[in-house]
Tab-separated table of C-alpha atoms and ligand atoms in Angstrom:
chain	number	residue	atom	x	y	z
I	1	MET	CA	17.999	-203.584	-41.654
I	2	ALA	CA	19.923	-205.228	-38.800
I	3	GLU	CA	18.245	-208.304	-37.350
I	4	ARG	CA	17.744	-206.458	-34.068
I	5	PRO	CA	18.145	-202.708	-34.666
I	6	MET	CA	19.400	-200.893	-31.574
I	7	ILE	CA	17.862	-197.468	-31.039
I	8	CYS	CA	19.833	-194.779	-29.230
I	9	LEU	CA	17.288	-192.843	-27.203
I	10	TYR	CA	17.899	-189.272	-26.056
I	11	CYS	CA	15.241	-187.925	-23.697
I	12	GLY	CA	14.626	-186.024	-20.492
I	13	SER	CA	15.890	-187.164	-17.126
I	14	ARG	CA	12.710	-185.434	-15.899
I	15	PRO	CA	9.149	-186.368	-16.911
I	16	GLY	CA	8.134	-182.845	-18.013
I	17	HIS	CA	4.764	-181.310	-17.123
I	18	ASP	CA	2.510	-182.824	-19.772
I	19	PRO	CA	1.551	-186.472	-19.094
I	20	ALA	CA	1.630	-186.940	-22.902
I	21	PHE	CA	5.434	-186.978	-22.664
I	22	SER	CA	5.453	-189.839	-20.150
I	23	ASP	CA	2.883	-191.745	-22.197
I	24	ALA	CA	5.027	-191.318	-25.308
I	25	ALA	CA	8.194	-192.506	-23.538
I	26	ALA	CA	6.477	-195.638	-22.235
I	27	ALA	CA	4.922	-196.264	-25.661
I	28	ILE	CA	8.346	-196.024	-27.307
I	29	GLY	CA	9.780	-198.565	-24.874
I	30	ARG	CA	6.868	-200.943	-25.483
I	31	ALA	CA	6.974	-200.509	-29.268
I	32	ILE	CA	10.730	-201.115	-29.411
I	33	ALA	CA	10.154	-204.403	-27.577
I	34	THR	CA	7.173	-205.371	-29.734
I	35	ARG	CA	9.223	-204.897	-32.908
I	36	GLY	CA	12.026	-207.056	-31.529
I	37	TRP	CA	14.413	-204.084	-31.387
I	38	GLY	CA	16.724	-202.994	-28.570
I	39	LEU	CA	17.352	-199.792	-26.629
I	40	VAL	CA	20.565	-197.899	-25.938
I	41	TYR	CA	20.280	-194.989	-23.527
I	42	GLY	CA	21.885	-193.058	-20.667
I	43	ALA	CA	21.040	-195.620	-17.945
I	44	GLY	CA	18.997	-193.238	-15.791
I	45	ASP	CA	16.054	-194.394	-13.692
I	46	HIS	CA	14.226	-191.059	-13.560
I	47	GLY	CA	12.013	-189.130	-15.938
I	48	LEU	CA	11.351	-190.165	-19.516
I	49	MET	CA	14.628	-192.108	-19.525
I	50	GLY	CA	13.464	-194.451	-16.764
I	51	LEU	CA	9.958	-194.794	-18.208
I	52	ALA	CA	11.185	-195.798	-21.663
I	53	ALA	CA	13.744	-198.245	-20.281
I	54	ARG	CA	11.255	-199.840	-17.883
I	55	ALA	CA	8.672	-200.351	-20.641
I	56	ALA	CA	11.292	-201.791	-23.003
I	57	MET	CA	12.566	-204.202	-20.322
I	58	GLU	CA	9.019	-205.272	-19.416
I	59	GLY	CA	8.415	-206.015	-23.087
I	60	GLY	CA	11.529	-208.190	-23.223
I	61	ALA	CA	13.816	-205.863	-25.214
I	62	PRO	CA	17.541	-205.738	-24.493
I	63	VAL	CA	18.417	-202.419	-22.838
I	64	LEU	CA	22.018	-201.158	-22.780
I	65	GLY	CA	22.799	-198.189	-20.551
I	66	PHE	CA	25.902	-195.986	-20.504
I	67	ILE	CA	26.453	-193.670	-17.560
I	68	PRO	CA	29.446	-191.681	-16.300
I	69	ARG	CA	30.742	-192.722	-12.868
I	70	ARG	CA	29.934	-189.390	-11.255
I	71	LEU	CA	26.286	-189.588	-12.371
I	72	VAL	CA	25.593	-193.089	-11.073
I	73	ASP	CA	24.146	-191.686	-7.825
I	74	LEU	CA	23.165	-188.235	-9.063
I	75	GLU	CA	20.960	-189.510	-11.891
I	76	VAL	CA	20.101	-192.757	-10.066
I	77	ALA	CA	21.478	-195.384	-12.410
I	78	LYS	CA	18.989	-198.037	-13.459
I	79	ARG	CA	20.721	-201.239	-12.429
I	80	ASP	CA	18.130	-203.806	-13.527
I	81	ILE	CA	18.749	-203.348	-17.248
I	82	THR	CA	20.385	-205.893	-19.555
I	83	ALA	CA	23.797	-204.233	-19.312
I	84	MET	CA	24.982	-201.070	-17.600
I	85	VAL	CA	28.366	-199.677	-18.598
I	86	ILE	CA	30.029	-197.078	-16.377
I	87	THR	CA	32.125	-194.578	-18.324
I	88	GLU	CA	34.684	-192.094	-17.051
I	89	THR	CA	33.359	-189.080	-18.950
I	90	MET	CA	30.227	-187.659	-20.557
I	91	HIS	CA	32.009	-187.651	-23.898
I	92	GLU	CA	32.760	-191.345	-23.629
I	93	ARG	CA	29.107	-191.970	-22.744
I	94	LYS	CA	27.841	-190.157	-25.822
I	95	LYS	CA	30.372	-191.820	-28.104
I	96	LEU	CA	29.549	-195.322	-26.862
I	97	MET	CA	25.797	-194.717	-27.027
I	98	LEU	CA	26.040	-193.773	-30.685
I	99	GLU	CA	28.546	-196.490	-31.552
I	100	ASN	CA	26.335	-199.191	-30.058
I	101	ALA	CA	23.199	-198.105	-31.898
I	102	ASP	CA	21.900	-198.163	-35.455
I	103	ALA	CA	19.774	-195.022	-35.260
I	104	VAL	CA	18.950	-192.075	-32.996
I	105	LEU	CA	15.563	-191.162	-31.583
I	106	ALA	CA	15.051	-188.007	-29.528
I	107	LEU	CA	12.062	-187.553	-27.248
I	108	PRO	CA	11.258	-184.368	-25.353
I	109	GLY	CA	14.001	-183.401	-22.939
I	110	GLY	CA	16.161	-180.560	-21.688
I	111	ALA	CA	19.693	-179.296	-22.208
I	112	GLY	CA	21.234	-182.779	-21.899
I	113	THR	CA	18.937	-184.171	-24.577
I	114	LEU	CA	19.674	-181.171	-26.793
I	115	ASP	CA	23.420	-181.621	-26.344
I	116	GLU	CA	23.224	-185.249	-27.412
I	117	LEU	CA	20.888	-184.528	-30.330
I	118	VAL	CA	22.983	-181.664	-31.688
I	119	GLU	CA	26.116	-183.765	-31.481
I	120	ALA	CA	24.476	-186.537	-33.525
I	121	LEU	CA	23.378	-183.921	-36.095
I	122	THR	CA	26.785	-182.254	-36.347
I	123	TRP	CA	28.431	-185.666	-36.705
I	124	ARG	CA	26.035	-186.371	-39.572
I	125	GLN	CA	26.916	-183.046	-41.194
I	126	LEU	CA	30.615	-183.880	-40.902
I	127	GLY	CA	30.160	-187.431	-42.170
I	128	ILE	CA	31.389	-188.923	-38.865
I	129	THR	CA	28.129	-190.848	-38.651
I	130	GLU	CA	25.366	-191.689	-41.096
I	131	LYS	CA	22.954	-192.951	-38.472
I	132	PRO	CA	19.446	-191.598	-39.035
I	133	VAL	CA	17.993	-189.120	-36.537
I	134	VAL	CA	14.269	-188.996	-35.790
I	135	LEU	CA	12.510	-186.589	-33.422
I	136	LEU	CA	9.348	-187.674	-31.658
I	137	ASP	CA	7.383	-184.434	-31.862
I	138	THR	CA	4.878	-185.113	-29.073
I	139	GLU	CA	2.622	-182.073	-28.663
I	140	GLY	CA	4.861	-180.226	-31.159
I	141	TYR	CA	7.676	-180.215	-28.609
I	142	TRP	CA	10.479	-179.961	-31.171
I	143	GLN	CA	8.947	-177.182	-33.300
I	144	PRO	CA	11.110	-174.409	-31.724
I	145	PHE	CA	14.210	-176.529	-32.436
I	146	VAL	CA	13.180	-177.085	-36.062
I	147	ALA	CA	12.566	-173.323	-36.349
I	148	LEU	CA	16.101	-172.717	-35.021
I	149	LEU	CA	17.567	-175.064	-37.647
I	150	ALA	CA	15.600	-173.218	-40.347
I	151	HIS	CA	16.974	-169.937	-38.929
I	152	PHE	CA	20.538	-171.266	-39.368
I	153	VAL	CA	19.778	-172.141	-43.000
I	154	GLU	CA	17.989	-168.829	-43.658
I	155	HIS	CA	21.006	-166.861	-42.448
I	156	GLY	CA	23.510	-168.913	-44.377
I	157	PHE	CA	25.125	-170.744	-41.475
I	158	ALA	CA	23.996	-174.168	-42.656
I	159	GLY	CA	23.096	-175.714	-45.981
I	160	PRO	CA	19.480	-176.669	-46.700
I	161	SER	CA	20.407	-180.342	-46.228
I	162	LEU	CA	20.430	-179.683	-42.476
I	163	MET	CA	16.634	-179.795	-42.591
I	164	ASP	CA	16.792	-183.269	-44.167
I	165	ASP	CA	19.011	-184.565	-41.383
I	166	VAL	CA	16.113	-184.700	-38.938
I	167	ALA	CA	12.850	-186.509	-39.539
I	168	LEU	CA	9.888	-185.534	-37.390
I	169	ALA	CA	7.226	-187.994	-36.329
I	170	PRO	CA	4.020	-187.134	-34.459
I	171	THR	CA	3.471	-190.454	-32.677
I	172	PRO	CA	5.652	-193.242	-31.238
I	173	GLU	CA	4.568	-195.725	-33.942
I	174	ALA	CA	5.218	-193.153	-36.696
I	175	ALA	CA	8.673	-192.505	-35.193
I	176	LEU	CA	9.573	-196.197	-35.287
I	177	ASP	CA	8.157	-196.477	-38.833
I	178	ARG	CA	10.446	-193.602	-39.898
I	179	LEU	CA	13.404	-195.342	-38.258
I	180	ALA	CA	12.522	-198.631	-39.973
I	181	GLU	CA	12.330	-196.847	-43.351
I	182	SER	CA	15.715	-195.171	-42.833
I	183	LEU	CA	17.332	-198.389	-41.649
I	184	SER	CA	16.045	-200.329	-44.661
I	185	ALA	CA	17.091	-197.630	-47.183
C	1	LIG	P1	18.150	-183.689	-19.733
C	1	LIG	O1	17.543	-183.625	-21.090
C	1	LIG	O2	18.864	-182.392	-19.353
C	1	LIG	O3	17.226	-184.172	-18.679
C	1	LIG	O4	19.349	-184.745	-19.841
C	1	LIG	C1	19.128	-186.001	-20.396
C	1	LIG	C2	20.376	-186.836	-20.258
C	1	LIG	O5	21.450	-186.212	-20.973
C	1	LIG	C3	20.874	-187.012	-18.834
C	1	LIG	O6	21.208	-188.378	-18.657
C	1	LIG	C4	22.113	-186.168	-18.789
C	1	LIG	O7	23.116	-186.695	-17.934
C	1	LIG	C5	22.617	-186.290	-20.199
C	1	LIG	N1	23.564	-185.229	-20.525
C	1	LIG	C6	23.551	-183.941	-20.173
C	1	LIG	N2	24.611	-183.264	-20.661
C	1	LIG	C7	25.349	-184.170	-21.334
C	1	LIG	C8	26.580	-184.131	-22.038
C	1	LIG	N3	27.270	-183.008	-22.201
C	1	LIG	N4	27.020	-185.295	-22.589
C	1	LIG	C9	26.330	-186.447	-22.442
C	1	LIG	N5	25.163	-186.542	-21.783
C	1	LIG	C10	24.683	-185.429	-21.232
């Protein structure tokens, strides 16, 4: 495992309705700092993104943010992080986030989170990346997504290994344990 594993976090730019999501995002930020790890994310100040980054910074973790120029105001870029990199495009943002991290962790989120997560999974399928992907399944949030993956396999549009490409964890600590296991393997 790298001396300071960097975790690429995909999560909502909104907090969602259930306070459990906000609690989980803050707990992830704190736990990343406690373990001496670092955070890579989309540099937003709102929603679960902002909560996780704030908690990680408060705990002393390095936080790297990548944000496209046109979203700096729209998503309210978080400027008090360790380093904020402004990209020209969304694609560049996603590429740099993954390149600068050792593993991917997805928290509850919306279409943006899904886009990022599915790209990491398809890149794994294609062998473009081998970085592990873990889903924090707070309140069973990702169950419909896992059911959709199983639907792909059932209908012959993906091999069974697709189900092994995502690891689900019920709690923030379990999610980081799964990441630690994958990074040490
Ligand atoms: P959401 O889950 O919709 O709240 O979005 C979470 C984050 O994903 C936000 O920072 C969005 O800007 C980002 N996002 C949305 N679509 C894309 C995309 N196509 N490529 C990269 N990031 C995206």
